[in-house]
mmCIF file of C-alpha atoms in Angstrom:
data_model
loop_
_atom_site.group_PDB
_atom_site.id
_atom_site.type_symbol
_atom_site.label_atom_id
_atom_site.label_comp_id
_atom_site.label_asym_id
_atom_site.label_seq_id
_atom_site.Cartn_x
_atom_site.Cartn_y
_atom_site.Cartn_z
ATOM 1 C CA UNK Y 1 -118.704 -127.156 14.145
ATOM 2 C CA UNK Y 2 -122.378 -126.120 13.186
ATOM 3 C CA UNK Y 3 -124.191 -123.562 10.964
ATOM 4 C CA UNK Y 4 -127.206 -121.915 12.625
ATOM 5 C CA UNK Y 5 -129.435 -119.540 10.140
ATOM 6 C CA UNK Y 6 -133.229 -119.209 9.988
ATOM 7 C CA UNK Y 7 -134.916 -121.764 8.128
ATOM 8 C CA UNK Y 8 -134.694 -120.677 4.569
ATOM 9 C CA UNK Y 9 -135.031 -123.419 1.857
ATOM 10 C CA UNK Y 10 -132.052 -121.758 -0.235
ATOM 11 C CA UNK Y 11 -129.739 -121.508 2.884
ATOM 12 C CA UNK Y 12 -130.583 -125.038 3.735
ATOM 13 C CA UNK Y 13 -129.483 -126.227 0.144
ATOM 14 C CA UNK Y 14 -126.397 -124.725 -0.025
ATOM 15 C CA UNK Y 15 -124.746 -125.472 3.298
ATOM 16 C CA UNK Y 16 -125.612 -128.800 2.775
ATOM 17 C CA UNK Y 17 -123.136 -128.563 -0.349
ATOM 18 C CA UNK Y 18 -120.658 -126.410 0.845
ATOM 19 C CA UNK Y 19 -120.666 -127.807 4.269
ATOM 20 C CA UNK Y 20 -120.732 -131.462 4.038
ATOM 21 C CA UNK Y 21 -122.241 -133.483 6.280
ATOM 22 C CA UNK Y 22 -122.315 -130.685 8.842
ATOM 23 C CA UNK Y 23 -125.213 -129.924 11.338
ATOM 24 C CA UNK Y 24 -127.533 -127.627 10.604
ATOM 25 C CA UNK Y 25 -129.517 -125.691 13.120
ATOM 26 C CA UNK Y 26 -132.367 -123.273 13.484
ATOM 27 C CA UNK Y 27 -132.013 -120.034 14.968
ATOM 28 C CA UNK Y 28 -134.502 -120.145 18.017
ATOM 29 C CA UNK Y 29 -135.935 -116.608 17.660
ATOM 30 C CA UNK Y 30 -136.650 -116.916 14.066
ATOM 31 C CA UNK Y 31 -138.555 -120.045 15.064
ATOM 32 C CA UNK Y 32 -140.460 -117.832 18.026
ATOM 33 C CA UNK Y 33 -141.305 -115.208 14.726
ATOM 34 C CA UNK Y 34 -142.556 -118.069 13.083
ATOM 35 C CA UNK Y 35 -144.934 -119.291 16.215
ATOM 36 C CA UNK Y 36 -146.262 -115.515 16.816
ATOM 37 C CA UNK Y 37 -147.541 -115.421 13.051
ATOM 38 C CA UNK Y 38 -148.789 -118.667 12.640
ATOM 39 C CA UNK Y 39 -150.779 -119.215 16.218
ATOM 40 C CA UNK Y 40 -152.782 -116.560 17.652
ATOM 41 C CA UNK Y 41 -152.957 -117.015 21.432
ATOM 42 C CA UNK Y 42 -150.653 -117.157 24.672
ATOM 43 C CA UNK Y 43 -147.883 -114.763 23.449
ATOM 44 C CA UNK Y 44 -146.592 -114.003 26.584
ATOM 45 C CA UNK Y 45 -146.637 -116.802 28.509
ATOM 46 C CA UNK Y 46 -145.610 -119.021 25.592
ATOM 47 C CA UNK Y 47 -142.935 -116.479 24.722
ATOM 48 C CA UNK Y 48 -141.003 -117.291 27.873
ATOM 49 C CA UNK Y 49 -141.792 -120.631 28.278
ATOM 50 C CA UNK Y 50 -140.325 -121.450 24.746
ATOM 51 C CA UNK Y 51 -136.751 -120.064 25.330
ATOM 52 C CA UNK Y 52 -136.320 -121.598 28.710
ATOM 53 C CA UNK Y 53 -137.002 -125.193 26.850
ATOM 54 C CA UNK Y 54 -135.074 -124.126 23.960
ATOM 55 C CA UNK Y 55 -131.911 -123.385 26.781
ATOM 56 C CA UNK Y 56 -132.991 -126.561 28.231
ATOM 57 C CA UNK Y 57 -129.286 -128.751 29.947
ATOM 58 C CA UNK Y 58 -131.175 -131.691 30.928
ATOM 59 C CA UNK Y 59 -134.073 -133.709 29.387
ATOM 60 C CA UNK Y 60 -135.971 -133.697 32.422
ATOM 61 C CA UNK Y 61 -136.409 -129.868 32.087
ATOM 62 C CA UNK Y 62 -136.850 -130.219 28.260
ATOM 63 C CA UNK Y 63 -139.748 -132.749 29.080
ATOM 64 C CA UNK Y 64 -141.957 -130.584 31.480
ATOM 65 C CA UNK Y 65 -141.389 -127.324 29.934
ATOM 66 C CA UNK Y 66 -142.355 -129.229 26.653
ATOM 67 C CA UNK Y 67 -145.631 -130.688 28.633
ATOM 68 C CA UNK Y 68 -146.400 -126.989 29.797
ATOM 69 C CA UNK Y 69 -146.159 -125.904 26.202
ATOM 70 C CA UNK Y 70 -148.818 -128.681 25.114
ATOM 71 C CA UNK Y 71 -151.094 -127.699 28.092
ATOM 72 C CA UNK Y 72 -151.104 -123.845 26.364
ATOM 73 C CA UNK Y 73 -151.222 -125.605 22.573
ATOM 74 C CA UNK Y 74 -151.040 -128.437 21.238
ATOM 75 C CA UNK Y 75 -150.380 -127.266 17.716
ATOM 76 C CA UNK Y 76 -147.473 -125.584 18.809
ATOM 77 C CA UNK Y 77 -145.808 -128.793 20.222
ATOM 78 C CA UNK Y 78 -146.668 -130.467 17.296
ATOM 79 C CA UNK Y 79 -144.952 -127.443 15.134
ATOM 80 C CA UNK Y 80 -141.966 -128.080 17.308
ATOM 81 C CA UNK Y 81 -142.179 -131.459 16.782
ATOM 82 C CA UNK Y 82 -142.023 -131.511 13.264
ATOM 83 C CA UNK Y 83 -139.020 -129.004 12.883
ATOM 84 C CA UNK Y 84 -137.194 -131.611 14.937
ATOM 85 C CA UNK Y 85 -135.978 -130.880 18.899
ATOM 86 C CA UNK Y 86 -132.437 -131.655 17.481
ATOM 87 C CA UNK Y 87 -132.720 -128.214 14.959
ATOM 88 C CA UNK Y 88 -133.564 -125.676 18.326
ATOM 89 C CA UNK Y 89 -133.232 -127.169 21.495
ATOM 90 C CA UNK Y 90 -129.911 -127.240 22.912
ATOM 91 C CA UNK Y 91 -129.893 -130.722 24.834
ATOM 92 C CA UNK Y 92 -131.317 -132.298 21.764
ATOM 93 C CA UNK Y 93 -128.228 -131.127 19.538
ATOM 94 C CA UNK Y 94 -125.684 -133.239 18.535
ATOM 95 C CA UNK Y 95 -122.631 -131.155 18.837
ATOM 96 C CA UNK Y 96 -122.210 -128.389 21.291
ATOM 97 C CA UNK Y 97 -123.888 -125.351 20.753
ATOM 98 C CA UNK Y 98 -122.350 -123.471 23.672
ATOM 99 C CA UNK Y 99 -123.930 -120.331 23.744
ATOM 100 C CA UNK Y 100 -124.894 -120.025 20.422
ATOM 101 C CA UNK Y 101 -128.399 -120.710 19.950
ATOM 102 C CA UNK Y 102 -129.258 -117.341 17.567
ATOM 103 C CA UNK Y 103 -127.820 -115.997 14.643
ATOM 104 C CA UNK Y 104 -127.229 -112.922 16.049
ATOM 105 C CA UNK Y 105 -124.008 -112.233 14.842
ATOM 106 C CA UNK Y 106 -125.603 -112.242 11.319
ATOM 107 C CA UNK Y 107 -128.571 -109.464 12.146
ATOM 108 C CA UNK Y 108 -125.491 -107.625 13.441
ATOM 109 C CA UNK Y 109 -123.713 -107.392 10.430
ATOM 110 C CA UNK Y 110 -127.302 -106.881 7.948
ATOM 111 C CA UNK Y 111 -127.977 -104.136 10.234
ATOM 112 C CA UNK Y 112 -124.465 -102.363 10.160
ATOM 113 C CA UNK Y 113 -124.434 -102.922 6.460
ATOM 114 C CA UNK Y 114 -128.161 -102.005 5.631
ATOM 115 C CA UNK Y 115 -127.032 -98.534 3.573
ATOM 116 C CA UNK Y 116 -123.957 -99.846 2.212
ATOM 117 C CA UNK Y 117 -126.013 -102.765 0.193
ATOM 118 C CA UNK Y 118 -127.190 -99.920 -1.748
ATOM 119 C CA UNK Y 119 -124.044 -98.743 -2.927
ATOM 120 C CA UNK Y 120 -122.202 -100.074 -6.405
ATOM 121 C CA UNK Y 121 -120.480 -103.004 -6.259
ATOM 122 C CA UNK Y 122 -116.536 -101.721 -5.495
ATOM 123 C CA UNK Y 123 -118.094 -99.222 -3.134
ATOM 124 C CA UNK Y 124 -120.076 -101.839 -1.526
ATOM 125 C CA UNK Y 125 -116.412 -104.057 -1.569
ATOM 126 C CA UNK Y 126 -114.412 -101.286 -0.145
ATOM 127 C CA UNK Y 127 -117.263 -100.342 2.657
ATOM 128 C CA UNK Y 128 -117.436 -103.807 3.547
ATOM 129 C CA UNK Y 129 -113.144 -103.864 3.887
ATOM 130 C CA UNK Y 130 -112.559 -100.868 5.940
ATOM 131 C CA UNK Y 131 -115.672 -102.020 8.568
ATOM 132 C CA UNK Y 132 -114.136 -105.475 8.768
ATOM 133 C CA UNK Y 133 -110.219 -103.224 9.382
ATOM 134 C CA UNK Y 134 -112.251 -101.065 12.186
ATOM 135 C CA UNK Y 135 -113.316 -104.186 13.744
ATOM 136 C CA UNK Y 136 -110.507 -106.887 13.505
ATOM 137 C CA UNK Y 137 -108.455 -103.937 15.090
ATOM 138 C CA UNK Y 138 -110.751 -102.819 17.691
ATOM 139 C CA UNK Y 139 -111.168 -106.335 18.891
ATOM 140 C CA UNK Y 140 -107.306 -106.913 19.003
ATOM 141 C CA UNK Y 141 -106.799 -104.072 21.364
ATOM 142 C CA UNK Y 142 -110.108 -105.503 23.766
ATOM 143 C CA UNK Y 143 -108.364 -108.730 23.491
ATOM 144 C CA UNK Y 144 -105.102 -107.632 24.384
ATOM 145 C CA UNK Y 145 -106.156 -105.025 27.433
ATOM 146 C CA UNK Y 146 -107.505 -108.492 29.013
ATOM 147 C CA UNK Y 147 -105.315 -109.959 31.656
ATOM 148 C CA UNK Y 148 -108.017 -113.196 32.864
ATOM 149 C CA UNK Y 149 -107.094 -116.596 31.711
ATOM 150 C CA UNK Y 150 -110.493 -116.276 30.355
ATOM 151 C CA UNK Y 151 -112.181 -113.539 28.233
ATOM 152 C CA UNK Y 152 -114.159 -111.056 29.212
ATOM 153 C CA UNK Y 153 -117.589 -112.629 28.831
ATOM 154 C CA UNK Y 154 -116.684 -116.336 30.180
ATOM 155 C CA UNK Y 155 -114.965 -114.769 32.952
ATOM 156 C CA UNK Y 156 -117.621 -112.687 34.490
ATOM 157 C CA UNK Y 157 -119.819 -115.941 34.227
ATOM 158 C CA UNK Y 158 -116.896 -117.848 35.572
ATOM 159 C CA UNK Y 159 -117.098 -115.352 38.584
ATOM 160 C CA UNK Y 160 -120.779 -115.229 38.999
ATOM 161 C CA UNK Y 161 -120.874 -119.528 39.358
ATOM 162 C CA UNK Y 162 -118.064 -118.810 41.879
ATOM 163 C CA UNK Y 163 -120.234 -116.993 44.248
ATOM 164 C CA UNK Y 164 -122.723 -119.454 43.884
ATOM 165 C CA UNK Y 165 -120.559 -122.324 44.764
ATOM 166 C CA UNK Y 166 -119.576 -120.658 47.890
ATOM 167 C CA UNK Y 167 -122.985 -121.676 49.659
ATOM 168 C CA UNK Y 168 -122.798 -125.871 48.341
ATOM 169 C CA UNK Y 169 -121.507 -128.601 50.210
ATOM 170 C CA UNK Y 170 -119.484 -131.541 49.005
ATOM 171 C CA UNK Y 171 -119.003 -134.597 49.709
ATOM 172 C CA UNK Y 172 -116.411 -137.065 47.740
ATOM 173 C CA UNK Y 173 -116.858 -140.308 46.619
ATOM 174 C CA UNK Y 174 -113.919 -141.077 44.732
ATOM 175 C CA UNK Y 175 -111.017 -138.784 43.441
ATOM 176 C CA UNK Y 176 -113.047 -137.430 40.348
ATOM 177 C CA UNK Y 177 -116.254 -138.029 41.494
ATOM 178 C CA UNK Y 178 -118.031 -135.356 44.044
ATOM 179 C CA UNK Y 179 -121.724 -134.925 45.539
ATOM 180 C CA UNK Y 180 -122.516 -131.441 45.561
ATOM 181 C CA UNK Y 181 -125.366 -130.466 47.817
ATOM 182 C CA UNK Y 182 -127.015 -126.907 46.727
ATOM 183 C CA UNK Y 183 -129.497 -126.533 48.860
ATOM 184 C CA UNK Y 184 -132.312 -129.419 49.145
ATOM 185 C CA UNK Y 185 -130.853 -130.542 45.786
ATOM 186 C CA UNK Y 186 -127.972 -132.630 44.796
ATOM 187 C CA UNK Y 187 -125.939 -133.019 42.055
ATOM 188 C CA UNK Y 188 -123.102 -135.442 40.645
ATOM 189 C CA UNK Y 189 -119.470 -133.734 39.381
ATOM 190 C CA UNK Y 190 -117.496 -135.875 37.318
ATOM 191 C CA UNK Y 191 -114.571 -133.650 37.155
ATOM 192 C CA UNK Y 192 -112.626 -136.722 34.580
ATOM 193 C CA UNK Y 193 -115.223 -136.487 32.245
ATOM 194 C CA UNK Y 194 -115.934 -133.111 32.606
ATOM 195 C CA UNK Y 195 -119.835 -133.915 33.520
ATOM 196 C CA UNK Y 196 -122.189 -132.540 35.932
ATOM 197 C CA UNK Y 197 -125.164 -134.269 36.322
ATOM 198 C CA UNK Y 198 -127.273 -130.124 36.098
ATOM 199 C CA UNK Y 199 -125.945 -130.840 32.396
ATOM 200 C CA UNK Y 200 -124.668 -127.402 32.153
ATOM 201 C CA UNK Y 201 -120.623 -128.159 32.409
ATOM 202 C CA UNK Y 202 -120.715 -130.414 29.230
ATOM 203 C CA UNK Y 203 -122.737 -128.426 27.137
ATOM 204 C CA UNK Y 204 -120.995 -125.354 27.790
ATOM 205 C CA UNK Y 205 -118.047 -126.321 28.639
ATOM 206 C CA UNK Y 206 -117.507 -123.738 31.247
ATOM 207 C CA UNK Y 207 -117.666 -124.840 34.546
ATOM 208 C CA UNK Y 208 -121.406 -124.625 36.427
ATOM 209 C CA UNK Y 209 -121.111 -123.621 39.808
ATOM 210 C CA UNK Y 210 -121.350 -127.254 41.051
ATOM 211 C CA UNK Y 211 -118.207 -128.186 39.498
ATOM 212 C CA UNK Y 212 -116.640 -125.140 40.707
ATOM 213 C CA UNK Y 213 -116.907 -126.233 44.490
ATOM 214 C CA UNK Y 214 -115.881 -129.608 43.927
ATOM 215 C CA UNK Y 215 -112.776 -127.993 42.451
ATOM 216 C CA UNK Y 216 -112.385 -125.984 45.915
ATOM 217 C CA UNK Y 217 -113.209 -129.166 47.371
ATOM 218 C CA UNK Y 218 -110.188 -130.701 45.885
ATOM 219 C CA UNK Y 219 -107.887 -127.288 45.652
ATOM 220 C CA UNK Y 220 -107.814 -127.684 42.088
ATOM 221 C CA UNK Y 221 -107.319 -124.707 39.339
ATOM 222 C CA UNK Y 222 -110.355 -124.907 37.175
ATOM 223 C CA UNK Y 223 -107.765 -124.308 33.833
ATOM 224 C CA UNK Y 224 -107.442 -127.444 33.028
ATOM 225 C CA UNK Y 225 -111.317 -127.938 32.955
ATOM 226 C CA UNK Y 226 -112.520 -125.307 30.417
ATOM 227 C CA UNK Y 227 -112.476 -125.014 26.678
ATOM 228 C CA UNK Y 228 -109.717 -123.695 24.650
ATOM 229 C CA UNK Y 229 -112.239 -121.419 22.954
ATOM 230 C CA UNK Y 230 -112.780 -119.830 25.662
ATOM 231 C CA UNK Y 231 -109.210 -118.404 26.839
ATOM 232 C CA UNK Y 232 -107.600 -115.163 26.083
ATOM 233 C CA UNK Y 233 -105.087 -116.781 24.168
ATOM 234 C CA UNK Y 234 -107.846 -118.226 21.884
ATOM 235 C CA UNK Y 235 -109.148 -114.447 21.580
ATOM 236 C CA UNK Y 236 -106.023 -113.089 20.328
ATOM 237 C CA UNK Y 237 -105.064 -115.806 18.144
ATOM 238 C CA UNK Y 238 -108.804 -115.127 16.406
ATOM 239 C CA UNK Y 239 -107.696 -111.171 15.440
ATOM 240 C CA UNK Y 240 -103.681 -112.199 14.705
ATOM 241 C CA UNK Y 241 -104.401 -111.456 10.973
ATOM 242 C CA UNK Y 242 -105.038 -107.898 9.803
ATOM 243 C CA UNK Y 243 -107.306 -107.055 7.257
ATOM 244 C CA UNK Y 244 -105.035 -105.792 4.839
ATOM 245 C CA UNK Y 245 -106.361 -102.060 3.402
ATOM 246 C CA UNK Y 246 -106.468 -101.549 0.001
ATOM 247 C CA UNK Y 247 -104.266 -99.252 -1.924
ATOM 248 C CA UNK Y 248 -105.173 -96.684 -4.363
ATOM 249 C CA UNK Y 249 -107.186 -98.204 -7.711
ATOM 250 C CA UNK Y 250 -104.796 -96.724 -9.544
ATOM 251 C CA UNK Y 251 -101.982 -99.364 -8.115
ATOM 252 C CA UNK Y 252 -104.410 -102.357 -8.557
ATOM 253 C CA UNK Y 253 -102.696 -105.519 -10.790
ATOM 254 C CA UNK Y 254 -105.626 -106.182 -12.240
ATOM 255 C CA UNK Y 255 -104.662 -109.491 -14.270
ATOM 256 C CA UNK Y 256 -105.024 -108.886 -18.609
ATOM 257 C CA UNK Y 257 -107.435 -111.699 -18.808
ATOM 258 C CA UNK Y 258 -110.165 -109.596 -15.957
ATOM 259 C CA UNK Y 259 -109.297 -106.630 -17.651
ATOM 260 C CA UNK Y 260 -110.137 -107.503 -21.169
ATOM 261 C CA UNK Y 261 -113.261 -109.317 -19.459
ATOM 262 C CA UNK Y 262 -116.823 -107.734 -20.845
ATOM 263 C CA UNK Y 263 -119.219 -107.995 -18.008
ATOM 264 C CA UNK Y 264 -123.051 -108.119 -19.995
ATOM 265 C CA UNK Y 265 -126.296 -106.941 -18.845
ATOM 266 C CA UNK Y 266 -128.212 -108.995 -16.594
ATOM 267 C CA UNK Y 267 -130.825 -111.279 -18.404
ATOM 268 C CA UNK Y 268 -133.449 -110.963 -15.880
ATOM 269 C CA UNK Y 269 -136.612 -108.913 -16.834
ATOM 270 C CA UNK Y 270 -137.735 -105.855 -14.740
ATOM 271 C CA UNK Y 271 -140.744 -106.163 -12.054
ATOM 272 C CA UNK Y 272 -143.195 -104.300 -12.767
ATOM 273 C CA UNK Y 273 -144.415 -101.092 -10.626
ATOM 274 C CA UNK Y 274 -142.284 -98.560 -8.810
ATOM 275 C CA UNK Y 275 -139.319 -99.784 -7.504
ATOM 276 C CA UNK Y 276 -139.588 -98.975 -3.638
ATOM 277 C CA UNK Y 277 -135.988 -97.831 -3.289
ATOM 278 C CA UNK Y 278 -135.128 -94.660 -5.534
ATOM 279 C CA UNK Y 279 -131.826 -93.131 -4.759
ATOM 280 C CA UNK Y 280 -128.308 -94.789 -4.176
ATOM 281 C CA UNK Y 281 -126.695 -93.009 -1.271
ATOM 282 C CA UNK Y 282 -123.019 -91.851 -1.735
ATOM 283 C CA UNK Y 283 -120.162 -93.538 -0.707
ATOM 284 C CA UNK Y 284 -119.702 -90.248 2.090
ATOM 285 C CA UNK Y 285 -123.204 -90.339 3.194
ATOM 286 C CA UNK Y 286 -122.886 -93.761 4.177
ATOM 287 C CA UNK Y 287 -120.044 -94.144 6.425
ATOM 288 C CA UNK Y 288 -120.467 -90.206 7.564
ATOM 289 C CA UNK Y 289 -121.859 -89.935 10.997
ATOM 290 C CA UNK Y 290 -125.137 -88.906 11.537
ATOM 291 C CA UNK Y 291 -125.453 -85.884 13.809
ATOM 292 C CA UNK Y 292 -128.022 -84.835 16.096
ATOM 293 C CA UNK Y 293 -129.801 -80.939 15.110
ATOM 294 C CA UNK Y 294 -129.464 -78.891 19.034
ATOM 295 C CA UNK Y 295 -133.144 -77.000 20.182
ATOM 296 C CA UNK Y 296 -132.717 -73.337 18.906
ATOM 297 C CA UNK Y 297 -134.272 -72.632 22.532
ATOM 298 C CA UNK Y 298 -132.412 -74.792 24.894
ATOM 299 C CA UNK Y 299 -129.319 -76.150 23.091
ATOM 300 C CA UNK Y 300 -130.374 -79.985 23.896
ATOM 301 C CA UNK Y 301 -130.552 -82.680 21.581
ATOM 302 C CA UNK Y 302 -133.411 -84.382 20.400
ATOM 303 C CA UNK Y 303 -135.884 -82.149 19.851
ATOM 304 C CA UNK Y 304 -136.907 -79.194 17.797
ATOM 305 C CA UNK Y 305 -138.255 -75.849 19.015
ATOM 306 C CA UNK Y 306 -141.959 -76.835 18.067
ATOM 307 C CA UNK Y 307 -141.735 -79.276 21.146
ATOM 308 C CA UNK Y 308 -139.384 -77.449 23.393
ATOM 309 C CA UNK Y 309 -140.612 -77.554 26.907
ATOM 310 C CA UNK Y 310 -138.357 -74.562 27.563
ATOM 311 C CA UNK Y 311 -139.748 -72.334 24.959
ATOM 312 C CA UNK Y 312 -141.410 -68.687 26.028
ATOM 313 C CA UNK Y 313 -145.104 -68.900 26.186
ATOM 314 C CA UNK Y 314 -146.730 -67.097 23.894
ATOM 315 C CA UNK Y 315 -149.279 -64.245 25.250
#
């Protein structure tokens, strides 16, 4: 296991308490926000180059992406230096990342949530439940309309390496061990250790499309080869537990001790100014949908009748 987050000093402190001795990561597109505002030149180029050595399987390609960065500037290896390979780049890590090399999953959820924060505290509490309900449920049905030994995602890539593999020679050198030929390149498949020598099968721990034919090679089912996280089995197991809803307020058992509890005022002092924010939305307003207003000309969406295209020209 690993935490990824951006590289906040506060986040940084408390994982390292609640999560003991656990590695921490960076999230590799805060660091890219962090390289567009602090150096000025080769955006685009650098842009690209950055998350192809951040993806990096193999030192090798770590190393002369890393050179090509240098060669565009040198204070940005250095920057990338100094937050430490190990915190961004996925060969340097020293547990598996997988596929996990943002925090996207978090900007999901802020950006779901974004009205709700604005709400009181229960309403906040009770938004937050009935999202988590939609989704736990939502995902169980997905999860159970799947009939792959894999899920969805892992099983389209699964597919995609299995084309590729199609077009690779192989040649064996012992029972585990294959040469896989993909064109003027070669590879070595260590199907015991689960290791191919592209550096994609142990890192992901999905097979690449090198191990793949030395699987067909040996008319083996690649099962036994892939992670346990990966399987349908896995995916339902994740979304066994409902999110329970909660009943009515008035059938709360609200313990005497909480009850008789007086909650005080907070002690901090007031900024000063305007406060940007100036109205708490509704409970209703937040989780209502948002409709789109027709044209009064046309009937589409979208548009008003100021900018109708279809509207009568006026003489």
């Amino acid at each position: 296991m690993c935490v990824v987050s951006d590289w906040n000093e506060s986040i940084l402190k408390a994982t390292s308490i609640v999560y003991i001795g656990m590695p921490h990561y960076a999230c590799m597109r805060h660091i890219w926000t962090n390289i567009r505002s602090k150096f000025k030149k080769g955006h685009l180029k650098l842009s690209e180059l950055y998350f192809v050595t951040a993806r990096s399987y193999t030192l090798d390609e770590f190393n002369e992406r890393m050179s090509k960065i240098e060669e565009i500037g040198m204070r940005v290896k250095a920057y990338l230096y100094d937050i430490g390979y190990h915190r961004w780049s996925r060969v340097h890590a020293t547990v598996n990342r997988m596929w996990t090399m943002t925090l996207n999953i978090a900007e999901s959820v802020n950006a779901v949530t974004k009205d709700a924060r604005e709400l009181p505290i229960v309403e906040l509490l009770e938004y937050t439940g009935t999202l988590l309900e939609r989704w736990t449920n939502e995902k169980l049905l997905k999860a159970k309309s799947i009939f792959t030994y894999l899920g969805k995602k892992y099983n389209k890539e699964l597919e995609d390496n299995m084309t590729l593999s199609q077009k690779m020679r192989v040649r064996a050198s012992t029972y585990h061990i294959h040469t896989v030929i993909d064109g003027v390149k070669r590879f070595i498949v260590c199907l015991q250790n689960k290791r191919c020598s592209c550096g994609q099968f142990q890192l992901d721990e999905l097979h690449c499309a090198h191990s793949l034919a030395a699987l067909k090679h040996k008319n083996e089912s690649y099962k036994n080869y892939c992670s346990p996280y990966y399987t349908r089995e896995s995916l339902l197991h994740t979304y066994e537990i409902p999110v329970d809803p909660l009943p009515d307020e008035s059938k709360w058992n609200v313990p005497q001790h909480i009850a008789e509890d007086v909650i005080m005022l907070p002690t901090g002092k007031r900024q000063p100014g305007r406060p940007q924010k100036q109205r708490y939305k509704p409970y209703g307003e937040v989780t209502a949908k948002k409709y789109k207003v027709s044209c009064g000309n046309c009937g589409l969406e979208g548009h008003n009748k100021r900018s109708c295209k279809n509207a009568p020209k006026r003489k």
